[in-house]
Amino acid sequence: LAKTTQPISMDSYEGQEVNITCSHNNIATNDYITWYQQFPSQGPRFIIQGYKTKVTNEVASLFIPADRKSSTLSLPRVSLSDTAVYYCLVGPSGSARQLTFGSGTQLTVLP
Amino acid sequence: GAVVSQHPSWVICKSGTSVKIECRSLDFQATTMFWYRQFPKQSLMLMATSNEGSKATYEQGVEKDKFLINHASLTLSTLTVTSAHPEDSSFYICSARAPVAGVLNQPQHFGDGTRLSIL
């Protein structure tokens, strides 16, 4: 399973765009990149997933360069409620695939 | 969307007690579920993979006789912490992936976790 590296923590202010970058240098050809959000005392919540280029949904965008050795989660106009830990995970497809969580990034949104 | 439900959400019990945690897939069938443990200020650590109709696969360092897993149906997996001790106090989370025909990589969905406190 590809190892991921993320910043341990980030601070931002309300209304700003936040970009969290994840490094995954040994990503394999059949690996997907998935981001989760976790609030204290809750299970992780799926944010976005991609394989290459750019993916956008109603809450975030995911940018993946051509070499796929990194990815950037972009959260537009964050609010206080976006304060959470964000995990980047990399792994192959398949329902039997377990996820290996890295240390995650603690995002703190300040007023 | 797919929902995974855990019960109970928290439990406090005396040392030596066995505690059962349930994980249900509410609107899909899950042949595989995963159990994680998370200590304060730490990331999730995979404990075991629960397989419907067969034995669970445990990660290295996880005692299978301590953490009993049963996956008797396609919508229910249970984790039993036997003879629990204070060091077993943690946040236990399960997950499953809803299979979708023709879709290669559905994301995993997580339960809201069970806070276990052993006195």
Short mmCIF file of C-alpha atoms in Angstrom, two decimals:
data_model
loop_
_atom_site.label_atom_id
_atom_site.label_comp_id
_atom_site.label_asym_id
_atom_site.label_seq_id
_atom_site.Cartn_x
_atom_site.Cartn_y
_atom_site.Cartn_z
CA LEU A 1 0.00 0.00 0.00
CA ALA A 2 1.30 3.42 -0.94
CA LYS A 3 2.49 5.54 1.97
CA THR A 4 1.16 9.07 2.23
CA THR A 5 2.66 12.20 3.74
CA GLN A 6 0.58 15.19 4.80
CA PRO A 7 1.23 18.28 6.90
CA ILE A 8 0.37 17.60 10.51
CA SER A 9 -1.62 20.79 10.92
CA MET A 10 -2.87 23.87 9.11
CA ASP A 11 -4.63 27.02 10.21
CA SER A 12 -6.95 29.13 8.10
CA TYR A 13 -9.55 31.83 8.47
CA GLU A 14 -13.20 31.72 7.66
CA GLY A 15 -13.98 32.40 4.02
CA GLN A 16 -10.54 31.46 2.74
CA GLU A 17 -9.72 28.68 0.33
CA VAL A 18 -7.68 25.90 1.89
CA ASN A 19 -5.40 23.56 -0.02
CA ILE A 20 -4.03 20.45 1.67
CA THR A 21 -1.37 18.57 -0.24
CA CYS A 22 -0.60 14.90 0.13
CA SER A 23 2.53 13.16 -1.17
CA HIS A 24 2.32 9.57 -2.36
CA ASN A 25 5.51 8.92 -4.30
CA ASN A 26 5.05 5.15 -4.66
CA ILE A 27 1.48 5.21 -5.91
CA ALA A 28 0.67 2.21 -8.10
CA THR A 29 -1.04 2.21 -11.48
CA ASN A 30 -4.34 0.87 -10.12
CA ASP A 31 -4.39 3.06 -7.01
CA TYR A 32 -7.08 5.66 -6.40
CA ILE A 33 -6.72 8.71 -4.15
CA THR A 34 -9.41 9.25 -1.54
CA TRP A 35 -9.87 11.99 1.03
CA TYR A 36 -11.82 11.69 4.27
CA GLN A 37 -12.82 14.17 6.94
CA GLN A 38 -13.08 13.24 10.60
CA PHE A 39 -14.61 15.20 13.45
CA PRO A 40 -13.85 14.27 17.07
CA SER A 41 -15.68 11.15 18.25
CA GLN A 42 -17.09 10.44 14.79
CA GLY A 43 -16.17 8.07 12.01
CA PRO A 44 -14.41 9.39 8.91
CA ARG A 45 -16.65 10.89 6.26
CA PHE A 46 -15.92 10.54 2.55
CA ILE A 47 -15.10 13.83 0.83
CA ILE A 48 -13.80 13.09 -2.64
CA GLN A 49 -11.98 10.51 -4.72
CA GLY A 50 -10.01 10.64 -7.94
CA TYR A 51 -7.57 8.87 -10.20
CA LYS A 52 -6.04 11.65 -12.30
CA THR A 53 -6.43 15.31 -13.31
CA LYS A 54 -9.21 17.13 -11.50
CA VAL A 55 -12.34 16.04 -9.71
CA THR A 56 -14.92 18.39 -8.27
CA ASN A 57 -18.02 17.82 -6.20
CA GLU A 58 -20.28 20.00 -4.13
CA VAL A 59 -17.87 20.28 -1.21
CA ALA A 60 -14.33 20.08 -2.59
CA SER A 61 -11.98 19.74 -5.52
CA LEU A 62 -9.16 17.28 -5.93
CA PHE A 63 -6.18 18.11 -8.10
CA ILE A 64 -3.89 15.31 -9.25
CA PRO A 65 -0.85 16.06 -11.44
CA ALA A 66 0.11 13.87 -14.35
CA ASP A 67 2.71 11.88 -12.39
CA ARG A 68 0.11 11.21 -9.64
CA LYS A 69 2.80 11.39 -6.95
CA SER A 70 0.87 13.99 -5.04
CA SER A 71 -2.64 15.34 -4.75
CA THR A 72 -4.21 18.50 -3.39
CA LEU A 73 -7.54 18.74 -1.65
CA SER A 74 -9.07 22.18 -2.12
CA LEU A 75 -11.81 23.42 0.20
CA PRO A 76 -13.42 26.64 -1.04
CA ARG A 77 -14.45 29.30 1.47
CA VAL A 78 -14.00 27.30 4.66
CA SER A 79 -16.13 27.88 7.73
CA LEU A 80 -15.60 27.10 11.40
CA SER A 81 -17.41 23.81 10.92
CA ASP A 82 -14.69 22.63 8.56
CA THR A 83 -12.31 22.32 11.50
CA ALA A 84 -11.45 18.62 11.44
CA VAL A 85 -8.77 16.10 10.60
CA TYR A 86 -8.38 15.37 6.89
CA TYR A 87 -6.94 12.07 5.71
CA CYS A 88 -5.47 11.27 2.32
CA LEU A 89 -5.54 7.59 1.40
CA VAL A 90 -4.15 5.75 -1.58
CA GLY A 91 -4.96 2.21 -2.64
CA PRO A 92 -6.34 -0.11 -5.30
CA SER A 93 -9.97 -0.67 -6.10
CA GLY A 94 -12.03 -3.59 -4.86
CA SER A 95 -14.51 -4.13 -2.07
CA ALA A 96 -12.04 -6.26 -0.09
CA ARG A 97 -9.45 -3.54 0.04
CA GLN A 98 -8.73 -2.20 3.49
CA LEU A 99 -7.66 1.39 3.97
CA THR A 100 -4.40 2.38 5.62
CA PHE A 101 -4.67 5.71 7.35
CA GLY A 102 -1.74 8.07 7.67
CA SER A 103 -1.42 10.72 10.32
CA GLY A 104 -3.85 13.13 8.68
CA THR A 105 -3.92 16.94 8.72
CA GLN A 106 -5.59 18.84 11.53
CA LEU A 107 -7.24 21.84 9.91
CA THR A 108 -8.25 24.60 12.27
CA VAL A 109 -10.46 27.35 10.90
CA LEU A 110 -10.27 30.56 12.87
CA PRO A 111 -12.91 33.30 13.01
CA GLY B 1 -26.33 7.09 0.08
CA ALA B 2 -24.83 4.05 1.71
CA VAL B 3 -24.98 4.12 5.47
CA VAL B 4 -23.09 2.13 8.06
CA SER B 5 -24.49 2.07 11.57
CA GLN B 6 -22.70 1.16 14.79
CA HIS B 7 -24.19 0.29 18.14
CA PRO B 8 -23.68 1.22 20.88
CA SER B 9 -22.16 4.66 20.39
CA TRP B 10 -20.51 4.48 23.76
CA VAL B 11 -20.17 2.00 26.58
CA ILE B 12 -18.63 2.07 30.02
CA CYS B 13 -18.02 -1.18 31.84
CA LYS B 14 -15.95 -2.82 34.51
CA SER B 15 -12.66 -4.55 33.88
CA GLY B 16 -13.13 -8.21 32.97
CA THR B 17 -16.42 -7.65 31.16
CA SER B 18 -16.93 -8.68 27.55
CA VAL B 19 -18.40 -6.05 25.27
CA LYS B 20 -20.06 -6.57 21.89
CA ILE B 21 -20.15 -3.87 19.22
CA GLU B 22 -22.42 -4.18 16.21
CA CYS B 23 -21.80 -2.82 12.73
CA ARG B 24 -24.64 -2.83 10.23
CA SER B 25 -24.85 -1.87 6.60
CA LEU B 26 -28.29 -0.29 6.40
CA ASP B 27 -29.04 -0.19 2.69
CA PHE B 28 -26.56 -2.50 1.06
CA GLN B 29 -24.99 -5.90 1.49
CA ALA B 30 -21.39 -6.03 2.59
CA THR B 31 -19.40 -9.22 2.14
CA THR B 32 -16.44 -7.47 3.73
CA MET B 33 -16.33 -5.08 6.65
CA PHE B 34 -13.36 -3.59 8.42
CA TRP B 35 -12.73 -2.83 12.07
CA TYR B 36 -10.46 -0.01 13.17
CA ARG B 37 -9.28 1.27 16.53
CA GLN B 38 -8.35 4.85 17.25
CA PHE B 39 -6.63 6.16 20.35
CA PRO B 40 -6.85 9.85 21.33
CA LYS B 41 -4.95 12.20 19.02
CA GLN B 42 -3.94 9.29 16.80
CA SER B 43 -4.96 7.98 13.41
CA LEU B 44 -7.15 4.97 12.71
CA MET B 45 -5.44 1.61 12.90
CA LEU B 46 -6.88 -1.37 11.08
CA MET B 47 -7.55 -4.26 13.43
CA ALA B 48 -9.15 -6.86 11.22
CA THR B 49 -11.08 -7.60 8.07
CA SER B 50 -14.43 -9.24 8.63
CA ASN B 51 -15.54 -11.68 5.92
CA GLU B 52 -19.13 -12.88 5.65
CA GLY B 53 -19.35 -16.60 6.21
CA SER B 54 -15.68 -17.12 6.97
CA LYS B 55 -13.02 -16.28 9.51
CA ALA B 56 -11.83 -12.76 9.98
CA THR B 57 -8.33 -11.72 8.97
CA TYR B 58 -6.45 -10.00 11.77
CA GLU B 59 -3.64 -7.50 11.45
CA GLN B 60 -0.31 -8.25 13.01
CA GLY B 61 -0.31 -7.65 16.72
CA VAL B 62 -4.10 -7.92 17.14
CA GLU B 63 -5.12 -10.85 19.34
CA LYS B 64 -7.85 -12.85 17.64
CA ASP B 65 -8.91 -14.44 20.91
CA LYS B 66 -9.22 -11.03 22.49
CA PHE B 67 -11.16 -9.37 19.69
CA LEU B 68 -13.73 -11.84 18.39
CA ILE B 69 -15.30 -10.99 15.06
CA ASN B 70 -18.44 -12.56 13.67
CA HIS B 71 -19.88 -11.74 10.25
CA ALA B 72 -22.86 -14.04 10.09
CA SER B 73 -24.91 -12.09 7.59
CA LEU B 74 -24.35 -9.72 4.69
CA THR B 75 -25.47 -6.73 6.76
CA LEU B 76 -24.03 -7.38 10.20
CA SER B 77 -20.57 -7.76 11.66
CA THR B 78 -19.89 -7.84 15.39
CA LEU B 79 -16.73 -7.19 17.35
CA THR B 80 -16.57 -8.62 20.87
CA VAL B 81 -13.87 -7.38 23.19
CA THR B 82 -13.44 -10.25 25.61
CA SER B 83 -12.37 -9.76 29.21
CA ALA B 84 -11.81 -6.08 28.56
CA HIS B 85 -9.18 -4.18 30.51
CA PRO B 86 -8.48 -0.45 30.82
CA GLU B 87 -5.88 -0.62 28.04
CA ASP B 88 -8.65 -1.72 25.67
CA SER B 89 -10.36 1.61 26.14
CA SER B 90 -10.48 3.22 22.73
CA PHE B 91 -12.67 4.39 19.87
CA TYR B 92 -13.70 1.48 17.67
CA ILE B 93 -14.90 2.17 14.12
CA CYS B 94 -16.19 -0.13 11.41
CA SER B 95 -16.45 0.43 7.69
CA ALA B 96 -17.78 -1.23 4.57
CA ARG B 97 -17.93 -0.54 0.88
CA ALA B 98 -21.22 -0.67 -0.97
CA PRO B 99 -20.72 -2.65 -4.19
CA VAL B 100 -22.07 -0.95 -7.29
CA ALA B 101 -22.31 -2.88 -10.53
CA GLY B 102 -19.93 -1.53 -13.15
CA VAL B 103 -18.21 0.88 -10.75
CA LEU B 104 -14.62 0.02 -9.99
CA ASN B 105 -13.88 1.90 -6.85
CA GLN B 106 -16.68 2.79 -4.50
CA PRO B 107 -15.45 4.62 -1.39
CA GLN B 108 -15.70 3.01 2.01
CA HIS B 109 -18.38 4.23 4.38
CA PHE B 110 -17.70 4.41 8.09
CA GLY B 111 -19.86 4.03 11.13
CA ASP B 112 -19.86 6.75 13.73
CA GLY B 113 -17.75 4.69 16.08
CA THR B 114 -18.10 3.24 19.55
CA ARG B 115 -16.37 4.84 22.50
CA LEU B 116 -15.34 2.07 24.88
CA SER B 117 -14.26 2.95 28.40
CA ILE B 118 -13.12 0.20 30.74
CA LEU B 119 -12.96 1.09 34.41
#
